[in-house]
PDB file of C-alpha atoms in Angstrom:
ATOM      1  CA  UNK S   1     106.532 111.321  83.240  1.00  0.00           C
ATOM      2  CA  UNK S   2     106.278 114.966  83.199  1.00  0.00           C
ATOM      3  CA  UNK S   3     103.138 116.319  84.748  1.00  0.00           C
ATOM      4  CA  UNK S   4     101.699 119.701  83.825  1.00  0.00           C
ATOM      5  CA  UNK S   5      99.929 121.043  86.894  1.00  0.00           C
ATOM      6  CA  UNK S   6      98.801 124.207  88.639  1.00  0.00           C
ATOM      7  CA  UNK S   7      98.777 123.999  92.441  1.00  0.00           C
ATOM      8  CA  UNK S   8      96.292 126.062  94.696  1.00  0.00           C
ATOM      9  CA  UNK S   9      96.371 126.687  98.236  1.00  0.00           C
ATOM     10  CA  UNK S  10      92.598 125.833  98.621  1.00  0.00           C
ATOM     11  CA  UNK S  11      90.050 125.863  95.806  1.00  0.00           C
ATOM     12  CA  UNK S  12      91.188 126.395  92.174  1.00  0.00           C
ATOM     13  CA  UNK S  13      90.981 130.168  91.429  1.00  0.00           C
ATOM     14  CA  UNK S  14      91.012 130.050  87.596  1.00  0.00           C
ATOM     15  CA  UNK S  15      88.680 128.254  84.952  1.00  0.00           C
ATOM     16  CA  UNK S  16      85.851 127.884  87.487  1.00  0.00           C
ATOM     17  CA  UNK S  17      83.590 128.003  84.299  1.00  0.00           C
ATOM     18  CA  UNK S  18      85.160 124.744  83.126  1.00  0.00           C
ATOM     19  CA  UNK S  19      84.668 122.803  86.588  1.00  0.00           C
ATOM     20  CA  UNK S  20      81.534 120.486  87.073  1.00  0.00           C
ATOM     21  CA  UNK S  21      78.940 121.474  89.770  1.00  0.00           C
ATOM     22  CA  UNK S  22      79.970 118.466  91.675  1.00  0.00           C
ATOM     23  CA  UNK S  23      83.716 119.285  91.951  1.00  0.00           C
ATOM     24  CA  UNK S  24      82.668 122.953  92.848  1.00  0.00           C
ATOM     25  CA  UNK S  25      80.231 121.514  95.661  1.00  0.00           C
ATOM     26  CA  UNK S  26      83.446 119.710  96.814  1.00  0.00           C
ATOM     27  CA  UNK S  27      85.451 122.815  97.238  1.00  0.00           C
ATOM     28  CA  UNK S  28      82.446 124.969  98.694  1.00  0.00           C
ATOM     29  CA  UNK S  29      82.165 121.877 101.629  1.00  0.00           C
ATOM     30  CA  UNK S  30      85.598 121.709 102.555  1.00  0.00           C
ATOM     31  CA  UNK S  31      85.711 125.555 102.844  1.00  0.00           C
ATOM     32  CA  UNK S  32      82.556 125.335 105.033  1.00  0.00           C
ATOM     33  CA  UNK S  33      84.647 122.801 107.376  1.00  0.00           C
ATOM     34  CA  UNK S  34      87.424 125.166 107.511  1.00  0.00           C
ATOM     35  CA  UNK S  35      90.128 122.516 106.865  1.00  0.00           C
ATOM     36  CA  UNK S  36      93.327 123.750 105.029  1.00  0.00           C
ATOM     37  CA  UNK S  37      93.887 121.752 101.787  1.00  0.00           C
ATOM     38  CA  UNK S  38      95.994 121.852  98.704  1.00  0.00           C
ATOM     39  CA  UNK S  39      94.512 121.500  95.194  1.00  0.00           C
ATOM     40  CA  UNK S  40      96.705 120.182  92.290  1.00  0.00           C
ATOM     41  CA  UNK S  41      94.821 120.480  88.938  1.00  0.00           C
ATOM     42  CA  UNK S  42      96.342 118.047  86.462  1.00  0.00           C
ATOM     43  CA  UNK S  43      95.627 115.974  83.275  1.00  0.00           C
ATOM     44  CA  UNK S  44      93.189 113.192  84.013  1.00  0.00           C
ATOM     45  CA  UNK S  45      95.052 110.359  86.200  1.00  0.00           C
ATOM     46  CA  UNK S  46      94.105 106.746  85.242  1.00  0.00           C
ATOM     47  CA  UNK S  47      96.981 104.566  85.462  1.00  0.00           C
ATOM     48  CA  UNK S  48      99.043 103.836  88.517  1.00  0.00           C
ATOM     49  CA  UNK S  49     101.842 105.745  86.869  1.00  0.00           C
ATOM     50  CA  UNK S  50     100.029 108.745  86.579  1.00  0.00           C
ATOM     51  CA  UNK S  51      98.728 108.686  89.932  1.00  0.00           C
ATOM     52  CA  UNK S  52     102.226 108.251  91.225  1.00  0.00           C
ATOM     53  CA  UNK S  53     103.146 111.349  89.233  1.00  0.00           C
ATOM     54  CA  UNK S  54     100.229 113.155  90.998  1.00  0.00           C
ATOM     55  CA  UNK S  55     101.365 111.958  94.536  1.00  0.00           C
ATOM     56  CA  UNK S  56     104.879 113.011  94.074  1.00  0.00           C
ATOM     57  CA  UNK S  57     103.611 116.620  92.619  1.00  0.00           C
ATOM     58  CA  UNK S  58     101.145 116.915  95.673  1.00  0.00           C
ATOM     59  CA  UNK S  59     103.540 115.257  98.220  1.00  0.00           C
ATOM     60  CA  UNK S  60     101.022 113.180  99.827  1.00  0.00           C
ATOM     61  CA  UNK S  61     100.311 109.301  99.409  1.00  0.00           C
ATOM     62  CA  UNK S  62      97.229 108.753  96.763  1.00  0.00           C
ATOM     63  CA  UNK S  63      95.376 105.525  98.235  1.00  0.00           C
ATOM     64  CA  UNK S  64      92.915 103.111  96.506  1.00  0.00           C
ATOM     65  CA  UNK S  65      89.571 104.046  97.222  1.00  0.00           C
ATOM     66  CA  UNK S  66      87.142 100.991  96.216  1.00  0.00           C
ATOM     67  CA  UNK S  67      83.247 101.244  95.849  1.00  0.00           C
ATOM     68  CA  UNK S  68      81.726  97.947  96.755  1.00  0.00           C
ATOM     69  CA  UNK S  69      78.049  96.462  97.362  1.00  0.00           C
ATOM     70  CA  UNK S  70      76.851  93.288  98.721  1.00  0.00           C
ATOM     71  CA  UNK S  71      75.075  91.008  96.186  1.00  0.00           C
ATOM     72  CA  UNK S  72      71.475  92.315  96.835  1.00  0.00           C
ATOM     73  CA  UNK S  73      72.921  95.884  96.052  1.00  0.00           C
ATOM     74  CA  UNK S  74      71.509  97.068  99.373  1.00  0.00           C
ATOM     75  CA  UNK S  75      74.452  97.897 101.353  1.00  0.00           C
ATOM     76  CA  UNK S  76      77.221 100.147  99.780  1.00  0.00           C
ATOM     77  CA  UNK S  77      80.914 100.745 101.123  1.00  0.00           C
ATOM     78  CA  UNK S  78      83.685 103.182 100.193  1.00  0.00           C
ATOM     79  CA  UNK S  79      87.001 101.367 101.135  1.00  0.00           C
ATOM     80  CA  UNK S  80      90.117 103.338 101.632  1.00  0.00           C
ATOM     81  CA  UNK S  81      93.265 101.115 101.461  1.00  0.00           C
ATOM     82  CA  UNK S  82      96.833 101.695 100.508  1.00  0.00           C
ATOM     83  CA  UNK S  83      97.785 101.752  96.662  1.00  0.00           C
ATOM     84  CA  UNK S  84     100.012  98.738  97.063  1.00  0.00           C
ATOM     85  CA  UNK S  85      98.158  96.524  99.023  1.00  0.00           C
ATOM     86  CA  UNK S  86      96.414  93.620  97.665  1.00  0.00           C
ATOM     87  CA  UNK S  87      92.524  93.280  98.085  1.00  0.00           C
ATOM     88  CA  UNK S  88      90.107  90.277  98.231  1.00  0.00           C
ATOM     89  CA  UNK S  89      86.672  90.873  99.302  1.00  0.00           C
ATOM     90  CA  UNK S  90      86.473  87.749 101.573  1.00  0.00           C
ATOM     91  CA  UNK S  91      88.731  89.458 104.412  1.00  0.00           C
ATOM     92  CA  UNK S  92      86.630  92.530 104.440  1.00  0.00           C
ATOM     93  CA  UNK S  93      83.332  90.671 103.868  1.00  0.00           C
ATOM     94  CA  UNK S  94      84.209  88.758 106.950  1.00  0.00           C
ATOM     95  CA  UNK S  95      85.034  91.923 109.053  1.00  0.00           C
ATOM     96  CA  UNK S  96      81.669  93.617 108.117  1.00  0.00           C
ATOM     97  CA  UNK S  97      79.529  90.462 108.526  1.00  0.00           C
ATOM     98  CA  UNK S  98      78.526  90.379 104.795  1.00  0.00           C
ATOM     99  CA  UNK S  99      78.037  87.330 102.879  1.00  0.00           C
ATOM    100  CA  UNK S 100      79.590  88.464  99.653  1.00  0.00           C
ATOM    101  CA  UNK S 101      80.993  91.940  98.168  1.00  0.00           C
ATOM    102  CA  UNK S 102      81.811  92.925  94.861  1.00  0.00           C
ATOM    103  CA  UNK S 103      82.263  96.155  92.877  1.00  0.00           C
ATOM    104  CA  UNK S 104      79.363  98.367  92.626  1.00  0.00           C
ATOM    105  CA  UNK S 105      78.229  99.358  89.295  1.00  0.00           C
ATOM    106  CA  UNK S 106      79.230 102.892  87.580  1.00  0.00           C
ATOM    107  CA  UNK S 107      75.547 103.757  87.728  1.00  0.00           C
ATOM    108  CA  UNK S 108      75.368 103.287  91.670  1.00  0.00           C
ATOM    109  CA  UNK S 109      78.613 104.888  92.099  1.00  0.00           C
ATOM    110  CA  UNK S 110      77.022 108.155  89.953  1.00  0.00           C
ATOM    111  CA  UNK S 111      73.866 108.067  91.556  1.00  0.00           C
ATOM    112  CA  UNK S 112      75.092 107.787  95.223  1.00  0.00           C
ATOM    113  CA  UNK S 113      78.321 109.686  95.166  1.00  0.00           C
ATOM    114  CA  UNK S 114      78.230 111.807  91.994  1.00  0.00           C
ATOM    115  CA  UNK S 115      81.319 110.115  90.889  1.00  0.00           C
ATOM    116  CA  UNK S 116      82.591 108.264  87.767  1.00  0.00           C
ATOM    117  CA  UNK S 117      85.159 105.184  87.790  1.00  0.00           C
ATOM    118  CA  UNK S 118      88.592 106.591  88.033  1.00  0.00           C
ATOM    119  CA  UNK S 119      87.559 109.474  90.442  1.00  0.00           C
ATOM    120  CA  UNK S 120      86.389 107.377  93.635  1.00  0.00           C
ATOM    121  CA  UNK S 121      86.804 109.422  96.714  1.00  0.00           C
ATOM    122  CA  UNK S 122      85.505 109.898 100.046  1.00  0.00           C
ATOM    123  CA  UNK S 123      84.641 113.260  99.116  1.00  0.00           C
ATOM    124  CA  UNK S 124      81.938 112.152  97.022  1.00  0.00           C
ATOM    125  CA  UNK S 125      80.232 111.556 100.619  1.00  0.00           C
ATOM    126  CA  UNK S 126      78.845 114.999 100.585  1.00  0.00           C
ATOM    127  CA  UNK S 127      76.559 113.843  98.040  1.00  0.00           C
ATOM    128  CA  UNK S 128      75.190 110.802  99.638  1.00  0.00           C
ATOM    129  CA  UNK S 129      72.397 112.729 101.455  1.00  0.00           C
ATOM    130  CA  UNK S 130      70.614 109.553 102.377  1.00  0.00           C
ATOM    131  CA  UNK S 131      73.745 108.081 103.989  1.00  0.00           C
ATOM    132  CA  UNK S 132      73.753 104.748 102.144  1.00  0.00           C
ATOM    133  CA  UNK S 133      77.357 104.461 101.868  1.00  0.00           C
ATOM    134  CA  UNK S 134      79.640 103.338 104.883  1.00  0.00           C
ATOM    135  CA  UNK S 135      83.109 104.650 104.864  1.00  0.00           C
ATOM    136  CA  UNK S 136      85.748 101.700 105.681  1.00  0.00           C
ATOM    137  CA  UNK S 137      89.331 102.576 106.390  1.00  0.00           C
ATOM    138  CA  UNK S 138      92.202 100.042 106.278  1.00  0.00           C
ATOM    139  CA  UNK S 139      94.236 100.369 109.677  1.00  0.00           C
ATOM    140  CA  UNK S 140      97.474 100.606 107.435  1.00  0.00           C
ATOM    141  CA  UNK S 141      96.380 104.050 106.786  1.00  0.00           C
ATOM    142  CA  UNK S 142      96.287 105.184 110.481  1.00  0.00           C
ATOM    143  CA  UNK S 143      99.864 106.351 110.378  1.00  0.00           C
ATOM    144  CA  UNK S 144      99.415 108.573 107.441  1.00  0.00           C
ATOM    145  CA  UNK S 145      99.875 112.263 107.918  1.00  0.00           C
ATOM    146  CA  UNK S 146      98.311 113.616 104.586  1.00  0.00           C
ATOM    147  CA  UNK S 147      96.026 112.115 102.151  1.00  0.00           C
ATOM    148  CA  UNK S 148      95.420 112.889  98.732  1.00  0.00           C
ATOM    149  CA  UNK S 149      92.046 112.147  96.696  1.00  0.00           C
ATOM    150  CA  UNK S 150      89.929 113.338  93.778  1.00  0.00           C
ATOM    151  CA  UNK S 151      87.338 116.050  94.255  1.00  0.00           C
ATOM    152  CA  UNK S 152      84.724 113.937  92.181  1.00  0.00           C
ATOM    153  CA  UNK S 153      86.912 114.300  89.113  1.00  0.00           C
ATOM    154  CA  UNK S 154      90.005 113.044  88.067  1.00  0.00           C
ATOM    155  CA  UNK S 155      91.431 116.076  86.586  1.00  0.00           C
ATOM    156  CA  UNK S 156      92.235 117.333  90.228  1.00  0.00           C
ATOM    157  CA  UNK S 157      93.585 116.079  93.506  1.00  0.00           C
ATOM    158  CA  UNK S 158      92.910 117.668  96.936  1.00  0.00           C
ATOM    159  CA  UNK S 159      95.652 117.054  99.823  1.00  0.00           C
ATOM    160  CA  UNK S 160      94.657 117.559 103.414  1.00  0.00           C
ATOM    161  CA  UNK S 161      95.466 115.976 106.599  1.00  0.00           C
ATOM    162  CA  UNK S 162      94.012 112.398 107.217  1.00  0.00           C
ATOM    163  CA  UNK S 163      93.056 113.804 110.556  1.00  0.00           C
ATOM    164  CA  UNK S 164      90.864 116.628 109.126  1.00  0.00           C
ATOM    165  CA  UNK S 165      89.402 114.177 106.552  1.00  0.00           C
ATOM    166  CA  UNK S 166      88.360 111.510 109.285  1.00  0.00           C
ATOM    167  CA  UNK S 167      87.715 113.707 112.013  1.00  0.00           C
ATOM    168  CA  UNK S 168      86.145 116.854 110.454  1.00  0.00           C
ATOM    169  CA  UNK S 169      85.169 116.511 106.823  1.00  0.00           C
ATOM    170  CA  UNK S 170      83.516 112.920 107.092  1.00  0.00           C
ATOM    171  CA  UNK S 171      81.569 113.826 110.145  1.00  0.00           C
ATOM    172  CA  UNK S 172      80.342 117.009 108.604  1.00  0.00           C
ATOM    173  CA  UNK S 173      78.901 114.967 105.833  1.00  0.00           C
ATOM    174  CA  UNK S 174      76.696 113.161 108.560  1.00  0.00           C
ATOM    175  CA  UNK S 175      78.894 109.995 108.109  1.00  0.00           C
ATOM    176  CA  UNK S 176      81.081 107.632 110.256  1.00  0.00           C
ATOM    177  CA  UNK S 177      84.003 105.446 109.265  1.00  0.00           C
ATOM    178  CA  UNK S 178      85.186 101.963 110.393  1.00  0.00           C
ATOM    179  CA  UNK S 179      88.909 100.736 110.852  1.00  0.00           C
ATOM    180  CA  UNK S 180      89.133  97.281 109.409  1.00  0.00           C
ATOM    181  CA  UNK S 181      92.633  95.414 109.327  1.00  0.00           C
ATOM    182  CA  UNK S 182      93.312  93.456 106.116  1.00  0.00           C
ATOM    183  CA  UNK S 183      95.950  91.151 105.256  1.00  0.00           C
ATOM    184  CA  UNK S 184      99.320  92.598 103.671  1.00  0.00           C
ATOM    185  CA  UNK S 185      99.210  89.799 101.185  1.00  0.00           C
ATOM    186  CA  UNK S 186      96.402  88.129  99.728  1.00  0.00           C
ATOM    187  CA  UNK S 187      96.201  84.471 100.763  1.00  0.00           C
TER     188      UNK S 187
END
């Protein structure tokens, strides 16, 4: 796949008039934390092939980010997991002490994180001012140096150190994160 991209050290410096306020808020927030990051502007990435092309262009792994809720829709979780790792809710539910988890609706995702399906990212936590979403990170990601995710839109990707994300960015949002160990193969 031939990917037409623009790479920026930090926030994009061109075409700001075409960027959403939610995307610009992510760059403002990252800049306020002082972390170093790279932004890759690209065509919308929906398929795994498109995400793999973005990963190669930005030089950082792209993980699956899943937005989940309990049956009563009173608890919300954002799970970061390796892209190639199968996911079954029962393993996560038991570690979190929830009876049943399922994917949250697009409306809940938009309302809490200002994100649409296809752009789920822990950077959306900047919009969760009431801290209703809990960040959950699969322990298999602990060895990753860099991390790439969307800045609330799927036409750009931000790469930064995973350490900076978890130890500087996430705490600056007022959130914490929890490590979980999910099986490598769905049983």
